[in-house]
Amino acid sequence: MKLSRWLPLAIFLALALLLAAGVWMSRQPDRDVLPSTLIGKPAPDFALPSLHEPRRTVTLRQLRGQPFVLNVWGSWCPTCRDEHPVLTRFADTRRVRVIGIDWKDERADALRWLERFGNPYWLVLADPEGRTVIDFGVAAAPETFLVDADGVVRWKKSGALTDDDIANGLVPALDQLEGRR
């Protein structure tokens, strides 16, 4: 029996196993989750103008003392519109401050968008250059972070928040911060 005769079959079986492993791994519900290098580390420092009061600058230091949810969004972002009702329901619980960073947007467009769809944010900051958002490692809007009272990032969600993300990700992370678990 010649080995060269079985070699194509062995290569085929090896490729089939790799393909099967790829298909198996794609069944994981969190396959799109990108781990954040910021989890457990201080949030990037920032000083951004308020969207509603452009002459007022807000820093990360000013927000410390209580945990907050930081949501990166833009009026140009269709996924942000899909996420908006979910974020609004969470903000309505008033469990924690929800702060928005309006990313690379025209101020008038952002204000019009909030007026049309409602403003779930305790505070909206503007990042027209996108530098702060880049420091947070945001690849695409929306992205949401939970920052603790000391300014440390504790949880992150890339993409639109869902009710499931809130129930099984954000709320347990908040519970842990508050010593409820």
PDB file of C-alpha atoms in Angstrom:
ATOM      1  CA  MET A   1       0.000   0.000   0.000  1.00  0.00           C
ATOM      2  CA  LYS A   2       1.421   3.265  -1.061  1.00  0.00           C
ATOM      3  CA  LEU A   3       1.262   6.192   1.353  1.00  0.00           C
ATOM      4  CA  SER A   4       0.867   8.654  -1.521  1.00  0.00           C
ATOM      5  CA  ARG A   5      -2.411   6.977  -2.397  1.00  0.00           C
ATOM      6  CA  TRP A   6      -3.932   7.860   1.009  1.00  0.00           C
ATOM      7  CA  LEU A   7      -2.412  11.310   1.300  1.00  0.00           C
ATOM      8  CA  PRO A   8      -5.243  13.162  -0.561  1.00  0.00           C
ATOM      9  CA  LEU A   9      -7.815  11.428   1.643  1.00  0.00           C
ATOM     10  CA  ALA A  10      -5.878  12.402   4.803  1.00  0.00           C
ATOM     11  CA  ILE A  11      -5.673  16.023   3.641  1.00  0.00           C
ATOM     12  CA  PHE A  12      -9.388  15.991   2.820  1.00  0.00           C
ATOM     13  CA  LEU A  13     -10.268  14.618   6.270  1.00  0.00           C
ATOM     14  CA  ALA A  14      -8.045  17.203   7.983  1.00  0.00           C
ATOM     15  CA  LEU A  15      -9.734  20.026   6.063  1.00  0.00           C
ATOM     16  CA  ALA A  16     -13.178  18.586   6.829  1.00  0.00           C
ATOM     17  CA  LEU A  17     -12.296  18.536  10.549  1.00  0.00           C
ATOM     18  CA  LEU A  18     -11.160  22.158  10.406  1.00  0.00           C
ATOM     19  CA  LEU A  19     -14.367  23.139   8.611  1.00  0.00           C
ATOM     20  CA  ALA A  20     -16.474  21.237  11.172  1.00  0.00           C
ATOM     21  CA  ALA A  21     -14.616  22.969  14.021  1.00  0.00           C
ATOM     22  CA  GLY A  22     -15.289  26.353  12.381  1.00  0.00           C
ATOM     23  CA  VAL A  23     -18.980  25.570  12.022  1.00  0.00           C
ATOM     24  CA  TRP A  24     -19.118  24.360  15.637  1.00  0.00           C
ATOM     25  CA  MET A  25     -17.434  27.502  16.922  1.00  0.00           C
ATOM     26  CA  SER A  26     -19.768  29.761  14.914  1.00  0.00           C
ATOM     27  CA  ARG A  27     -22.690  28.353  16.946  1.00  0.00           C
ATOM     28  CA  GLN A  28     -21.440  30.155  20.057  1.00  0.00           C
ATOM     29  CA  PRO A  29     -23.859  32.980  20.907  1.00  0.00           C
ATOM     30  CA  ASP A  30     -21.035  35.320  21.920  1.00  0.00           C
ATOM     31  CA  ARG A  31     -18.830  34.691  18.898  1.00  0.00           C
ATOM     32  CA  ASP A  32     -18.959  38.393  17.976  1.00  0.00           C
ATOM     33  CA  VAL A  33     -17.928  39.546  21.422  1.00  0.00           C
ATOM     34  CA  LEU A  34     -14.592  41.248  21.369  1.00  0.00           C
ATOM     35  CA  PRO A  35     -12.987  41.334  24.761  1.00  0.00           C
ATOM     36  CA  SER A  36     -12.123  44.830  25.808  1.00  0.00           C
ATOM     37  CA  THR A  37      -8.625  45.526  27.002  1.00  0.00           C
ATOM     38  CA  LEU A  38     -10.205  48.168  29.240  1.00  0.00           C
ATOM     39  CA  ILE A  39     -12.110  45.737  31.462  1.00  0.00           C
ATOM     40  CA  GLY A  40     -10.664  46.109  34.956  1.00  0.00           C
ATOM     41  CA  LYS A  41      -8.610  49.141  33.950  1.00  0.00           C
ATOM     42  CA  PRO A  42      -9.184  52.868  34.431  1.00  0.00           C
ATOM     43  CA  ALA A  43     -11.370  54.435  31.782  1.00  0.00           C
ATOM     44  CA  PRO A  44      -9.458  56.771  29.495  1.00  0.00           C
ATOM     45  CA  ASP A  45      -9.434  60.273  30.866  1.00  0.00           C
ATOM     46  CA  PHE A  46     -11.421  62.805  28.896  1.00  0.00           C
ATOM     47  CA  ALA A  47     -12.658  66.367  28.854  1.00  0.00           C
ATOM     48  CA  LEU A  48     -15.604  66.752  26.487  1.00  0.00           C
ATOM     49  CA  PRO A  49     -18.156  69.499  25.947  1.00  0.00           C
ATOM     50  CA  SER A  50     -21.757  68.961  26.897  1.00  0.00           C
ATOM     51  CA  LEU A  51     -23.949  68.566  23.839  1.00  0.00           C
ATOM     52  CA  HIS A  52     -26.630  70.766  25.367  1.00  0.00           C
ATOM     53  CA  GLU A  53     -24.215  73.306  26.903  1.00  0.00           C
ATOM     54  CA  PRO A  54     -21.211  73.428  24.537  1.00  0.00           C
ATOM     55  CA  ARG A  55     -19.304  75.868  26.755  1.00  0.00           C
ATOM     56  CA  ARG A  56     -19.445  73.405  29.659  1.00  0.00           C
ATOM     57  CA  THR A  57     -16.665  70.817  29.682  1.00  0.00           C
ATOM     58  CA  VAL A  58     -17.109  67.581  31.612  1.00  0.00           C
ATOM     59  CA  THR A  59     -14.211  65.375  32.696  1.00  0.00           C
ATOM     60  CA  LEU A  60     -14.046  61.783  33.796  1.00  0.00           C
ATOM     61  CA  ARG A  61     -12.904  62.979  37.214  1.00  0.00           C
ATOM     62  CA  GLN A  62     -16.179  64.910  37.631  1.00  0.00           C
ATOM     63  CA  LEU A  63     -18.193  61.758  36.920  1.00  0.00           C
ATOM     64  CA  ARG A  64     -16.406  59.602  39.489  1.00  0.00           C
ATOM     65  CA  GLY A  65     -18.034  58.837  42.827  1.00  0.00           C
ATOM     66  CA  GLN A  66     -20.921  56.788  41.435  1.00  0.00           C
ATOM     67  CA  PRO A  67     -21.003  54.142  38.718  1.00  0.00           C
ATOM     68  CA  PHE A  68     -22.326  55.152  35.336  1.00  0.00           C
ATOM     69  CA  VAL A  69     -23.180  53.639  31.997  1.00  0.00           C
ATOM     70  CA  LEU A  70     -21.403  55.251  29.066  1.00  0.00           C
ATOM     71  CA  ASN A  71     -23.090  54.777  25.704  1.00  0.00           C
ATOM     72  CA  VAL A  72     -21.396  55.822  22.454  1.00  0.00           C
ATOM     73  CA  TRP A  73     -23.903  56.739  19.765  1.00  0.00           C
ATOM     74  CA  GLY A  74     -24.455  58.995  16.772  1.00  0.00           C
ATOM     75  CA  SER A  75     -27.451  60.320  14.872  1.00  0.00           C
ATOM     76  CA  TRP A  76     -25.921  58.826  11.720  1.00  0.00           C
ATOM     77  CA  CYS A  77     -25.949  55.320  13.246  1.00  0.00           C
ATOM     78  CA  PRO A  78     -28.953  53.142  12.280  1.00  0.00           C
ATOM     79  CA  THR A  79     -28.081  50.544  14.917  1.00  0.00           C
ATOM     80  CA  CYS A  80     -28.195  53.275  17.560  1.00  0.00           C
ATOM     81  CA  ARG A  81     -31.785  53.896  16.590  1.00  0.00           C
ATOM     82  CA  ASP A  82     -32.553  50.191  17.050  1.00  0.00           C
ATOM     83  CA  GLU A  83     -30.884  50.261  20.451  1.00  0.00           C
ATOM     84  CA  HIS A  84     -32.523  53.456  21.642  1.00  0.00           C
ATOM     85  CA  PRO A  85     -35.781  51.981  23.056  1.00  0.00           C
ATOM     86  CA  VAL A  86     -33.801  49.374  25.018  1.00  0.00           C
ATOM     87  CA  LEU A  87     -31.464  52.006  26.419  1.00  0.00           C
ATOM     88  CA  THR A  88     -34.429  54.245  27.240  1.00  0.00           C
ATOM     89  CA  ARG A  89     -36.166  51.452  29.188  1.00  0.00           C
ATOM     90  CA  PHE A  90     -32.978  50.861  31.169  1.00  0.00           C
ATOM     91  CA  ALA A  91     -32.469  54.590  31.816  1.00  0.00           C
ATOM     92  CA  ASP A  92     -36.059  54.845  33.038  1.00  0.00           C
ATOM     93  CA  THR A  93     -35.162  52.499  35.916  1.00  0.00           C
ATOM     94  CA  ARG A  94     -32.858  55.288  37.184  1.00  0.00           C
ATOM     95  CA  ARG A  95     -30.631  52.674  38.717  1.00  0.00           C
ATOM     96  CA  VAL A  96     -27.491  54.354  37.436  1.00  0.00           C
ATOM     97  CA  ARG A  97     -26.586  57.456  35.462  1.00  0.00           C
ATOM     98  CA  VAL A  98     -26.608  56.866  31.707  1.00  0.00           C
ATOM     99  CA  ILE A  99     -24.183  59.132  29.916  1.00  0.00           C
ATOM    100  CA  GLY A 100     -24.037  59.398  26.162  1.00  0.00           C
ATOM    101  CA  ILE A 101     -21.097  60.323  24.013  1.00  0.00           C
ATOM    102  CA  ASP A 102     -22.297  61.623  20.679  1.00  0.00           C
ATOM    103  CA  TRP A 103     -19.584  60.489  18.270  1.00  0.00           C
ATOM    104  CA  LYS A 104     -18.518  62.404  15.163  1.00  0.00           C
ATOM    105  CA  ASP A 105     -21.835  64.115  14.753  1.00  0.00           C
ATOM    106  CA  GLU A 106     -23.102  67.536  13.870  1.00  0.00           C
ATOM    107  CA  ARG A 107     -24.514  69.134  17.014  1.00  0.00           C
ATOM    108  CA  ALA A 108     -27.761  70.123  15.303  1.00  0.00           C
ATOM    109  CA  ASP A 109     -28.257  66.578  13.977  1.00  0.00           C
ATOM    110  CA  ALA A 110     -27.658  65.087  17.428  1.00  0.00           C
ATOM    111  CA  LEU A 111     -30.060  67.499  19.124  1.00  0.00           C
ATOM    112  CA  ARG A 112     -32.707  66.873  16.484  1.00  0.00           C
ATOM    113  CA  TRP A 113     -32.275  63.088  16.899  1.00  0.00           C
ATOM    114  CA  LEU A 114     -32.708  63.307  20.692  1.00  0.00           C
ATOM    115  CA  GLU A 115     -35.742  65.524  20.291  1.00  0.00           C
ATOM    116  CA  ARG A 116     -37.306  63.078  17.857  1.00  0.00           C
ATOM    117  CA  PHE A 117     -36.571  59.823  19.695  1.00  0.00           C
ATOM    118  CA  GLY A 118     -36.264  61.033  23.284  1.00  0.00           C
ATOM    119  CA  ASN A 119     -33.304  61.633  25.522  1.00  0.00           C
ATOM    120  CA  PRO A 120     -32.548  58.748  27.887  1.00  0.00           C
ATOM    121  CA  TYR A 121     -29.257  60.291  28.988  1.00  0.00           C
ATOM    122  CA  TRP A 122     -28.496  61.978  32.276  1.00  0.00           C
ATOM    123  CA  LEU A 123     -25.812  63.844  30.356  1.00  0.00           C
ATOM    124  CA  VAL A 124     -24.778  63.899  26.698  1.00  0.00           C
ATOM    125  CA  LEU A 125     -21.192  64.703  25.772  1.00  0.00           C
ATOM    126  CA  ALA A 126     -19.995  65.535  22.286  1.00  0.00           C
ATOM    127  CA  ASP A 127     -16.916  64.018  20.684  1.00  0.00           C
ATOM    128  CA  PRO A 128     -16.951  65.553  17.213  1.00  0.00           C
ATOM    129  CA  GLU A 129     -13.308  64.623  16.547  1.00  0.00           C
ATOM    130  CA  GLY A 130     -13.777  61.093  17.839  1.00  0.00           C
ATOM    131  CA  ARG A 131     -10.541  61.078  19.845  1.00  0.00           C
ATOM    132  CA  THR A 132     -12.056  60.082  23.190  1.00  0.00           C
ATOM    133  CA  VAL A 133     -14.077  57.341  21.557  1.00  0.00           C
ATOM    134  CA  ILE A 134     -10.892  56.001  19.963  1.00  0.00           C
ATOM    135  CA  ASP A 135      -9.246  56.010  23.404  1.00  0.00           C
ATOM    136  CA  PHE A 136     -12.101  53.763  24.556  1.00  0.00           C
ATOM    137  CA  GLY A 137     -11.301  51.409  21.675  1.00  0.00           C
ATOM    138  CA  VAL A 138     -14.674  51.841  20.038  1.00  0.00           C
ATOM    139  CA  ALA A 139     -14.729  50.308  16.578  1.00  0.00           C
ATOM    140  CA  ALA A 140     -18.320  51.143  15.702  1.00  0.00           C
ATOM    141  CA  ALA A 141     -21.332  52.697  17.374  1.00  0.00           C
ATOM    142  CA  PRO A 142     -23.128  51.826  19.483  1.00  0.00           C
ATOM    143  CA  GLU A 143     -20.896  50.584  22.260  1.00  0.00           C
ATOM    144  CA  THR A 144     -21.695  50.666  25.949  1.00  0.00           C
ATOM    145  CA  PHE A 145     -19.449  50.581  29.009  1.00  0.00           C
ATOM    146  CA  LEU A 146     -20.150  50.259  32.710  1.00  0.00           C
ATOM    147  CA  VAL A 147     -17.701  52.403  34.668  1.00  0.00           C
ATOM    148  CA  ASP A 148     -17.500  52.033  38.440  1.00  0.00           C
ATOM    149  CA  ALA A 149     -17.309  54.814  41.030  1.00  0.00           C
ATOM    150  CA  ASP A 150     -13.504  54.845  40.803  1.00  0.00           C
ATOM    151  CA  GLY A 151     -13.537  55.254  37.029  1.00  0.00           C
ATOM    152  CA  VAL A 152     -12.669  51.633  36.241  1.00  0.00           C
ATOM    153  CA  VAL A 153     -14.366  49.933  33.284  1.00  0.00           C
ATOM    154  CA  ARG A 154     -16.265  46.885  34.552  1.00  0.00           C
ATOM    155  CA  TRP A 155     -18.357  45.760  31.587  1.00  0.00           C
ATOM    156  CA  LYS A 156     -18.640  46.433  27.876  1.00  0.00           C
ATOM    157  CA  LYS A 157     -21.044  45.649  25.069  1.00  0.00           C
ATOM    158  CA  SER A 158     -20.177  46.187  21.414  1.00  0.00           C
ATOM    159  CA  GLY A 159     -23.194  46.696  19.204  1.00  0.00           C
ATOM    160  CA  ALA A 160     -26.783  47.407  20.107  1.00  0.00           C
ATOM    161  CA  LEU A 161     -27.841  46.660  23.668  1.00  0.00           C
ATOM    162  CA  THR A 162     -30.646  44.159  23.951  1.00  0.00           C
ATOM    163  CA  ASP A 163     -32.928  43.442  26.870  1.00  0.00           C
ATOM    164  CA  ASP A 164     -30.987  40.193  27.279  1.00  0.00           C
ATOM    165  CA  ASP A 165     -27.674  42.089  27.445  1.00  0.00           C
ATOM    166  CA  ILE A 166     -29.091  44.265  30.192  1.00  0.00           C
ATOM    167  CA  ALA A 167     -30.629  41.396  32.157  1.00  0.00           C
ATOM    168  CA  ASN A 168     -27.691  39.024  31.821  1.00  0.00           C
ATOM    169  CA  GLY A 169     -24.715  41.372  31.494  1.00  0.00           C
ATOM    170  CA  LEU A 170     -25.205  44.917  32.673  1.00  0.00           C
ATOM    171  CA  VAL A 171     -27.481  44.328  35.677  1.00  0.00           C
ATOM    172  CA  PRO A 172     -25.366  41.473  37.110  1.00  0.00           C
ATOM    173  CA  ALA A 173     -22.264  43.678  36.708  1.00  0.00           C
ATOM    174  CA  LEU A 174     -24.081  46.487  38.537  1.00  0.00           C
ATOM    175  CA  ASP A 175     -25.205  44.041  41.223  1.00  0.00           C
ATOM    176  CA  GLN A 176     -21.605  43.022  41.699  1.00  0.00           C
ATOM    177  CA  LEU A 177     -20.522  46.658  42.028  1.00  0.00           C
ATOM    178  CA  GLU A 178     -23.209  47.275  44.585  1.00  0.00           C
ATOM    179  CA  GLY A 179     -22.328  44.141  46.548  1.00  0.00           C
ATOM    180  CA  ARG A 180     -25.681  42.534  45.825  1.00  0.00           C
ATOM    181  CA  ARG A 181     -24.083  39.290  44.607  1.00  0.00           C
TER     182      ARG A 181
END
